[in-house]
Short mmCIF file of C-alpha atoms in Angstrom, two decimals:
data_model
loop_
_atom_site.label_atom_id
_atom_site.label_comp_id
_atom_site.label_asym_id
_atom_site.label_seq_id
_atom_site.Cartn_x
_atom_site.Cartn_y
_atom_site.Cartn_z
CA MET A 1 51.60 91.38 145.06
CA ARG A 2 53.48 93.31 142.38
CA TRP A 3 55.61 91.33 139.94
CA ASP A 4 58.49 91.99 137.56
CA LEU A 5 58.63 89.24 134.94
CA PHE A 6 61.69 89.28 132.65
CA CYS A 7 61.73 87.53 129.28
CA ARG A 8 64.25 87.42 126.44
CA VAL A 9 62.81 86.15 123.16
CA ILE A 10 65.42 83.63 122.01
CA ASP A 11 63.46 80.51 121.06
CA ASN A 12 61.05 81.47 118.29
CA HIS A 13 57.77 82.55 119.91
CA GLY A 14 57.69 80.07 122.79
CA ASP A 15 59.39 82.26 125.38
CA VAL A 16 57.07 85.22 124.93
CA GLY A 17 54.11 82.83 124.63
CA VAL A 18 54.78 81.24 128.01
CA CYS A 19 55.52 84.55 129.71
CA TRP A 20 52.44 86.27 128.30
CA ARG A 21 50.19 83.44 129.45
CA LEU A 22 51.76 83.56 132.91
CA ALA A 23 51.49 87.35 133.17
CA ARG A 24 47.89 87.27 132.00
CA GLU A 25 46.95 84.57 134.50
CA LEU A 26 48.67 86.29 137.42
CA ALA A 27 46.76 89.46 136.54
CA ALA A 28 43.50 87.49 136.34
CA ARG A 29 44.14 86.38 139.94
CA GLY A 30 44.53 89.94 141.19
CA GLU A 31 48.28 90.46 140.81
CA ALA A 32 49.96 93.44 139.09
CA VAL A 33 52.61 92.45 136.55
CA ARG A 34 55.31 94.36 134.70
CA LEU A 35 56.40 92.17 131.78
CA TRP A 36 59.89 93.09 130.57
CA LEU A 37 60.41 92.04 126.93
CA ASP A 38 63.33 92.64 124.61
CA ASP A 39 61.11 91.87 121.62
CA ALA A 40 57.35 92.31 121.98
CA SER A 41 56.60 92.10 118.25
CA ALA A 42 54.87 88.71 118.47
CA LEU A 43 52.28 90.14 120.86
CA ARG A 44 50.84 92.14 117.95
CA TRP A 45 49.19 88.93 116.72
CA MET A 46 49.44 86.74 119.82
CA ALA A 47 47.65 89.15 122.18
CA PRO A 48 46.64 92.25 120.18
CA ASP A 49 44.24 93.53 122.83
CA GLY A 50 46.62 93.26 125.79
CA THR A 51 45.13 92.53 129.20
CA ALA A 52 44.28 94.52 132.31
CA GLY A 53 46.89 94.29 135.04
CA VAL A 54 49.87 93.66 132.73
CA GLU A 55 52.21 96.52 131.85
CA LEU A 56 54.76 96.01 129.08
CA VAL A 57 58.28 97.32 129.68
CA ALA A 58 60.66 97.63 126.71
CA TRP A 59 63.81 95.83 127.85
CA HIS A 60 66.64 97.46 125.95
CA ALA A 61 70.01 98.90 126.96
CA PRO A 62 70.07 100.96 129.00
CA ALA A 63 67.22 99.32 130.92
CA PRO A 64 64.57 101.58 132.45
CA ALA A 65 65.52 102.63 135.99
CA LEU A 66 62.45 101.17 137.69
CA VAL A 67 62.22 100.22 141.37
CA PRO A 68 62.01 96.44 141.88
CA GLN A 69 58.64 95.19 143.07
CA ASP A 70 57.60 92.39 145.44
CA VAL A 71 58.52 89.43 143.21
CA VAL A 72 61.10 89.26 140.41
CA VAL A 73 60.80 86.34 137.99
CA GLU A 74 63.48 85.75 135.39
CA ALA A 75 62.15 83.37 132.78
CA PHE A 76 64.54 80.66 131.61
CA GLY A 77 67.63 82.13 133.30
CA CYS A 78 67.55 85.36 131.29
CA ASP A 79 69.38 87.48 133.96
CA PRO A 80 67.71 90.82 134.81
CA PRO A 81 69.77 93.98 134.14
CA GLU A 82 72.73 94.40 136.49
CA ALA A 83 71.53 97.80 137.71
CA PHE A 84 68.12 96.32 138.51
CA VAL A 85 69.71 93.45 140.49
CA LYS A 86 71.82 95.97 142.40
CA ALA A 87 68.64 97.85 143.28
CA MET A 88 67.12 94.57 144.48
CA ALA A 89 70.11 93.97 146.76
CA ALA A 90 70.00 97.54 148.11
CA SER A 91 66.30 97.38 148.96
CA ASP A 92 65.21 97.44 152.62
CA LYS A 93 62.90 94.54 151.74
CA PRO A 94 64.49 92.70 148.82
CA PRO A 95 61.99 91.07 146.45
CA VAL A 96 61.51 87.34 146.12
CA TRP A 97 63.77 86.36 143.20
CA ILE A 98 62.65 83.34 141.17
CA ASN A 99 64.19 81.67 138.14
CA LEU A 100 61.33 80.09 136.18
CA GLU A 101 62.97 77.23 134.32
CA TYR A 102 62.14 75.38 131.12
CA LEU A 103 59.58 72.57 131.16
CA SER A 104 60.92 69.04 131.31
CA ALA A 105 59.85 65.60 132.51
CA GLU A 106 63.40 64.57 133.42
CA SER A 107 64.23 63.50 136.96
CA TYR A 108 66.36 66.54 137.78
CA VAL A 109 63.17 68.65 137.84
CA GLU A 110 61.93 67.04 141.04
CA ARG A 111 65.38 67.24 142.63
CA SER A 112 65.87 70.91 141.76
CA HIS A 113 62.40 72.40 142.11
CA GLY A 114 62.24 74.93 144.95
CA LEU A 115 65.97 74.93 145.70
CA ALA A 116 67.67 78.10 146.93
CA SER A 117 70.74 79.60 145.27
CA PRO A 118 72.42 82.12 147.61
CA GLN A 119 74.18 84.83 145.60
CA LEU A 120 77.76 84.94 146.89
CA HIS A 121 79.16 87.49 144.45
CA GLY A 122 78.15 89.94 141.76
CA ALA A 123 75.35 92.50 141.66
CA GLY A 124 73.02 90.31 143.71
CA LEU A 125 75.44 89.65 146.56
CA GLY A 126 73.46 88.69 149.65
CA LEU A 127 70.26 87.83 147.79
CA THR A 128 68.76 84.37 147.27
CA LYS A 129 67.49 83.15 143.92
CA TRP A 130 64.93 80.34 143.98
CA PHE A 131 64.55 77.75 141.23
CA PHE A 132 61.01 77.00 140.11
CA TYR A 133 60.49 74.15 137.65
CA PRO A 134 57.31 73.49 135.69
CA GLY A 135 56.63 69.79 135.35
CA PHE A 136 54.28 66.85 135.17
CA SER A 137 54.44 65.48 138.71
CA PRO A 138 53.20 66.68 142.13
CA ARG A 139 56.84 67.35 143.07
CA SER A 140 57.18 69.99 140.36
CA GLY A 141 55.66 73.44 139.79
CA GLY A 142 52.92 72.08 137.53
CA LEU A 143 51.67 73.41 134.18
CA LEU A 144 50.20 76.72 133.09
CA ARG A 145 46.40 76.50 133.11
CA GLU A 146 43.82 79.24 133.40
CA ALA A 147 41.25 78.83 136.14
CA ASP A 148 38.38 78.74 133.64
CA LEU A 149 40.12 76.74 130.91
CA MET A 150 38.22 73.48 131.14
CA THR A 151 34.86 75.28 131.37
CA ARG A 152 35.67 77.09 128.13
CA ARG A 153 36.86 73.83 126.62
CA GLY A 154 33.55 72.15 127.45
CA ASP A 155 31.51 74.97 125.92
CA PHE A 156 33.46 75.01 122.66
CA HIS A 157 31.79 74.14 119.31
CA ARG A 158 34.40 73.40 116.70
CA ASP A 159 32.31 73.78 113.53
CA THR A 160 31.17 77.22 114.69
CA TRP A 161 34.76 78.30 115.27
CA LEU A 162 35.95 76.79 111.99
CA ALA A 163 33.18 78.58 110.13
CA GLY A 164 34.30 81.85 111.71
CA MET A 165 37.74 81.15 110.23
CA GLY A 166 36.18 80.55 106.81
CA ILE A 167 36.71 76.78 107.03
CA THR A 168 34.05 74.15 106.38
CA ARG A 169 34.75 70.60 107.48
CA GLN A 170 33.48 68.01 105.01
CA PRO A 171 31.43 65.00 106.20
CA ASP A 172 33.55 62.33 107.91
CA GLU A 173 36.68 64.46 107.51
CA ARG A 174 39.11 64.35 110.40
CA VAL A 175 40.98 67.51 111.27
CA VAL A 176 44.73 67.63 111.94
CA SER A 177 46.73 70.72 112.94
CA ILE A 178 50.47 70.95 112.28
CA PHE A 179 52.90 73.27 114.04
CA CYS A 180 56.45 71.93 113.71
CA TYR A 181 60.10 72.71 113.28
CA PRO A 182 61.91 72.27 109.95
CA GLY A 183 62.94 68.67 109.34
CA ALA A 184 59.71 67.02 110.48
CA PRO A 185 58.85 63.88 108.42
CA LEU A 186 55.86 65.57 106.79
CA ARG A 187 55.89 63.59 103.56
CA ASP A 188 55.70 60.32 105.50
CA PHE A 189 53.05 61.85 107.74
CA ALA A 190 50.90 62.71 104.73
CA ARG A 191 51.16 59.11 103.55
CA ALA A 192 50.14 57.84 107.00
CA LEU A 193 47.03 60.07 106.94
CA ALA A 194 46.00 59.18 103.39
CA ASP A 195 43.79 56.26 104.48
CA ALA A 196 40.88 58.59 105.37
CA PRO A 197 39.57 62.04 104.38
CA THR A 198 41.68 64.53 106.33
CA LEU A 199 41.80 68.31 106.59
CA LEU A 200 45.29 69.61 107.38
CA LEU A 201 45.36 73.00 109.11
CA LEU A 202 48.88 74.37 108.70
CA THR A 203 50.38 77.06 110.91
CA PRO A 204 52.84 79.59 109.47
CA GLY A 205 56.42 78.42 109.20
CA ALA A 206 57.78 74.97 108.52
CA ALA A 207 54.40 73.25 108.07
CA GLN A 208 53.26 75.63 105.35
CA ASP A 209 56.70 75.81 103.76
CA ALA A 210 56.83 72.04 103.35
CA LEU A 211 53.23 71.05 102.64
CA MET A 212 51.62 73.83 100.63
CA GLY A 213 53.76 73.02 97.58
CA MET A 214 53.90 69.24 98.03
CA ALA A 215 51.93 66.80 95.89
CA MET A 216 49.30 65.31 98.21
CA PRO A 217 47.10 62.20 98.22
CA LYS A 218 43.56 62.93 97.01
CA THR A 219 42.13 62.19 100.46
CA LEU A 220 43.98 65.15 102.00
CA ARG A 221 43.00 68.82 101.94
CA ARG A 222 45.25 71.56 103.27
CA ILE A 223 44.61 75.10 104.44
CA ALA A 224 47.29 77.64 105.35
CA LEU A 225 46.36 79.48 108.54
CA PRO A 226 47.39 83.00 109.53
CA TRP A 227 49.15 83.70 112.81
CA LEU A 228 46.54 83.15 115.53
CA THR A 229 45.96 84.80 118.87
CA GLN A 230 46.66 82.59 121.86
CA HIS A 231 42.92 82.10 122.38
CA ASP A 232 42.38 81.10 118.76
CA TYR A 233 45.37 78.77 118.81
CA ASP A 234 43.66 77.00 121.71
CA HIS A 235 40.50 76.85 119.61
CA LEU A 236 42.48 75.32 116.76
CA LEU A 237 43.76 72.56 119.04
CA TRP A 238 40.23 71.97 120.33
CA SER A 239 38.95 71.49 116.75
CA THR A 240 41.04 68.48 115.82
CA GLU A 241 41.40 64.73 116.06
CA LEU A 242 45.20 65.06 116.08
CA ASN A 243 47.64 67.89 116.81
CA VAL A 244 51.30 68.26 115.95
CA VAL A 245 52.93 70.75 118.32
CA ARG A 246 56.42 71.98 119.02
CA GLY A 247 58.37 73.43 121.94
CA GLU A 248 56.87 74.12 125.35
CA ASP A 249 53.86 76.42 125.08
CA SER A 250 51.97 74.56 122.36
CA LEU A 251 52.70 71.20 124.03
CA VAL A 252 50.94 72.27 127.22
CA ARG A 253 47.99 73.62 125.22
CA ALA A 254 47.75 70.32 123.34
CA ILE A 255 47.66 68.42 126.62
CA TRP A 256 44.71 70.50 127.84
CA ALA A 257 42.98 70.13 124.45
CA GLY A 258 42.65 66.41 125.10
CA ALA A 259 43.18 65.23 121.50
CA PRO A 260 46.04 62.89 120.54
CA PHE A 261 49.22 64.83 119.82
CA ILE A 262 52.74 64.51 118.45
CA TRP A 263 55.38 66.62 120.18
CA HIS A 264 58.24 67.98 118.08
CA LEU A 265 61.04 68.86 120.48
CA TYR A 266 63.61 71.48 119.57
CA PRO A 267 66.14 69.36 117.63
CA GLN A 268 69.68 69.25 118.95
CA HIS A 269 72.63 68.03 116.90
CA ASP A 270 73.90 65.78 119.72
CA LEU A 271 70.41 64.21 120.12
CA ALA A 272 70.15 65.58 123.66
CA HIS A 273 66.41 65.89 123.05
CA GLY A 274 66.18 62.09 123.08
CA PRO A 275 66.34 61.59 126.87
CA LYS A 276 63.93 64.51 127.29
CA LEU A 277 61.43 62.83 124.99
CA ASP A 278 61.87 59.43 126.66
CA ALA A 279 61.23 60.95 130.10
CA PHE A 280 58.11 62.64 128.78
CA ALA A 281 56.87 59.39 127.22
CA ALA A 282 57.35 57.62 130.55
CA HIS A 283 55.29 60.25 132.40
CA PHE A 284 52.58 60.01 129.77
CA GLY A 285 52.53 56.22 129.88
CA ALA A 286 53.16 55.91 126.15
CA ALA A 287 53.97 52.21 126.54
CA GLN A 288 50.23 51.61 127.09
CA VAL A 289 49.52 52.70 123.49
CA PRO A 290 51.21 50.34 121.02
CA GLY A 291 53.42 52.25 118.62
CA LEU A 292 53.13 55.66 120.28
CA ALA A 293 56.64 55.93 121.74
CA GLU A 294 58.04 54.72 118.41
CA LEU A 295 56.03 57.37 116.54
CA TRP A 296 57.27 60.15 118.80
CA ARG A 297 60.90 59.00 118.42
CA ARG A 298 60.53 58.72 114.64
CA TRP A 299 59.05 62.22 114.42
CA ASN A 300 61.96 63.65 116.39
CA GLY A 301 64.64 62.08 114.21
CA LEU A 302 65.73 59.55 116.83
CA THR A 303 64.88 56.50 114.69
CA SER A 304 64.28 55.80 111.03
CA GLY A 305 61.77 53.67 109.15
CA ASP A 306 58.04 53.79 108.55
CA LEU A 307 55.86 56.35 110.27
CA ASP A 308 52.78 54.56 111.60
CA LEU A 309 49.96 56.07 113.66
CA PRO A 310 48.63 54.23 116.73
CA ALA A 311 45.02 53.08 116.97
CA PRO A 312 43.08 56.35 117.44
CA THR A 313 40.72 55.17 120.19
CA ALA A 314 43.50 53.86 122.45
CA TRP A 315 45.57 56.96 121.79
CA ARG A 316 42.73 59.33 122.59
CA ASN A 317 41.71 57.43 125.73
CA ALA A 318 45.29 57.53 127.04
CA THR A 319 45.54 61.26 126.31
CA LEU A 320 42.30 62.02 128.14
CA ALA A 321 43.29 59.85 131.10
CA TRP A 322 46.62 61.66 131.44
CA ARG A 323 44.89 65.03 131.19
CA THR A 324 42.54 64.00 134.01
CA HIS A 325 45.57 63.04 136.11
CA LEU A 326 47.30 66.36 135.44
CA LEU A 327 44.14 68.33 136.22
CA GLU A 328 44.29 66.94 139.76
CA GLN A 329 47.52 68.87 140.34
CA PRO A 330 47.57 72.61 141.17
CA ASP A 331 48.36 74.75 138.14
CA LEU A 332 51.63 76.64 137.75
CA ALA A 333 50.29 80.13 138.47
CA HIS A 334 48.66 78.90 141.68
CA GLN A 335 51.86 77.19 142.80
CA LEU A 336 54.03 80.16 141.86
CA LEU A 337 51.80 82.52 143.84
CA ARG A 338 51.89 80.24 146.86
CA PHE A 339 55.65 79.82 146.60
CA ALA A 340 56.28 83.57 146.30
CA ARG A 341 54.01 84.39 149.24
CA ARG A 342 55.69 81.78 151.40
CA GLN A 343 59.17 83.13 150.61
CA CYS A 344 58.00 86.71 151.13
CA ASP A 345 56.49 85.88 154.51
CA ALA A 346 59.73 84.20 155.57
CA HIS A 347 62.30 86.60 154.17
CA CYS A 348 60.78 89.95 153.14
#
């Protein structure tokens, strides 16, 4: 099928990151994708070589007068241009219209996934918009995962990749990557890691801003990384004993990496990220790893006090077990394709 995928870049680089991965994977499975972006600048370092089957469309006002294709996906409720929606409604065979929502483990995901929203007014009068929710259970749309991801993960050699980045890991040195929002308890984190030789690999942004100028325990080394392509960011996560990630895209990549991780949710002043974190911890089974739920809440500003790391073996085993469970579920691109084809067969 032919797809129009709309994305507004409003949440750092996560929105374009998710949409580029989805577009790339749909194209890898034989689909043709037009990716509409209002800001494609991050793709210069995220995906500098592009990919076959994905056409970029500059989404500015006035929007290009293109004919809607078989499937229209608006990422995160971004609302396609009014003229484009009118063209959808006027089509002899209107496209399947899907709102790809944000990732969450909360219970509303299972209740809302796959629901229809008939358009009773406005430019899309007479159309139906379908809600598609990524998630962590079989009653959700699943998680983004390339068909060959775990094969590539199994073939990966971290010291070879690190050497290619100009990094040499010292004997018995654990590797920790940090990608976080401002306000993360990084000073306390450094103290918690000081009990063993540790190499900190810091992504651009808050991690480098906070840690490159901070006095550090002698057991810690730090290296400031450049912006990485999506493939190399995966390789970074595969090279570590512990990953700190933020938002949606890097969380999913950390899950597939299989190493213990700390998730920094987008902080909200009313602490609305608390229930989201608690629901995620319940899906993960964090209660099986003593101290893990407390660590995640402490990192996200929901509690105060010492920052202690769980026992690494129990933490890693729980992470790998959850990854195995999630791998049993169909990936998001597969489910989205199946959903779109089913709706097209029924309504197109």
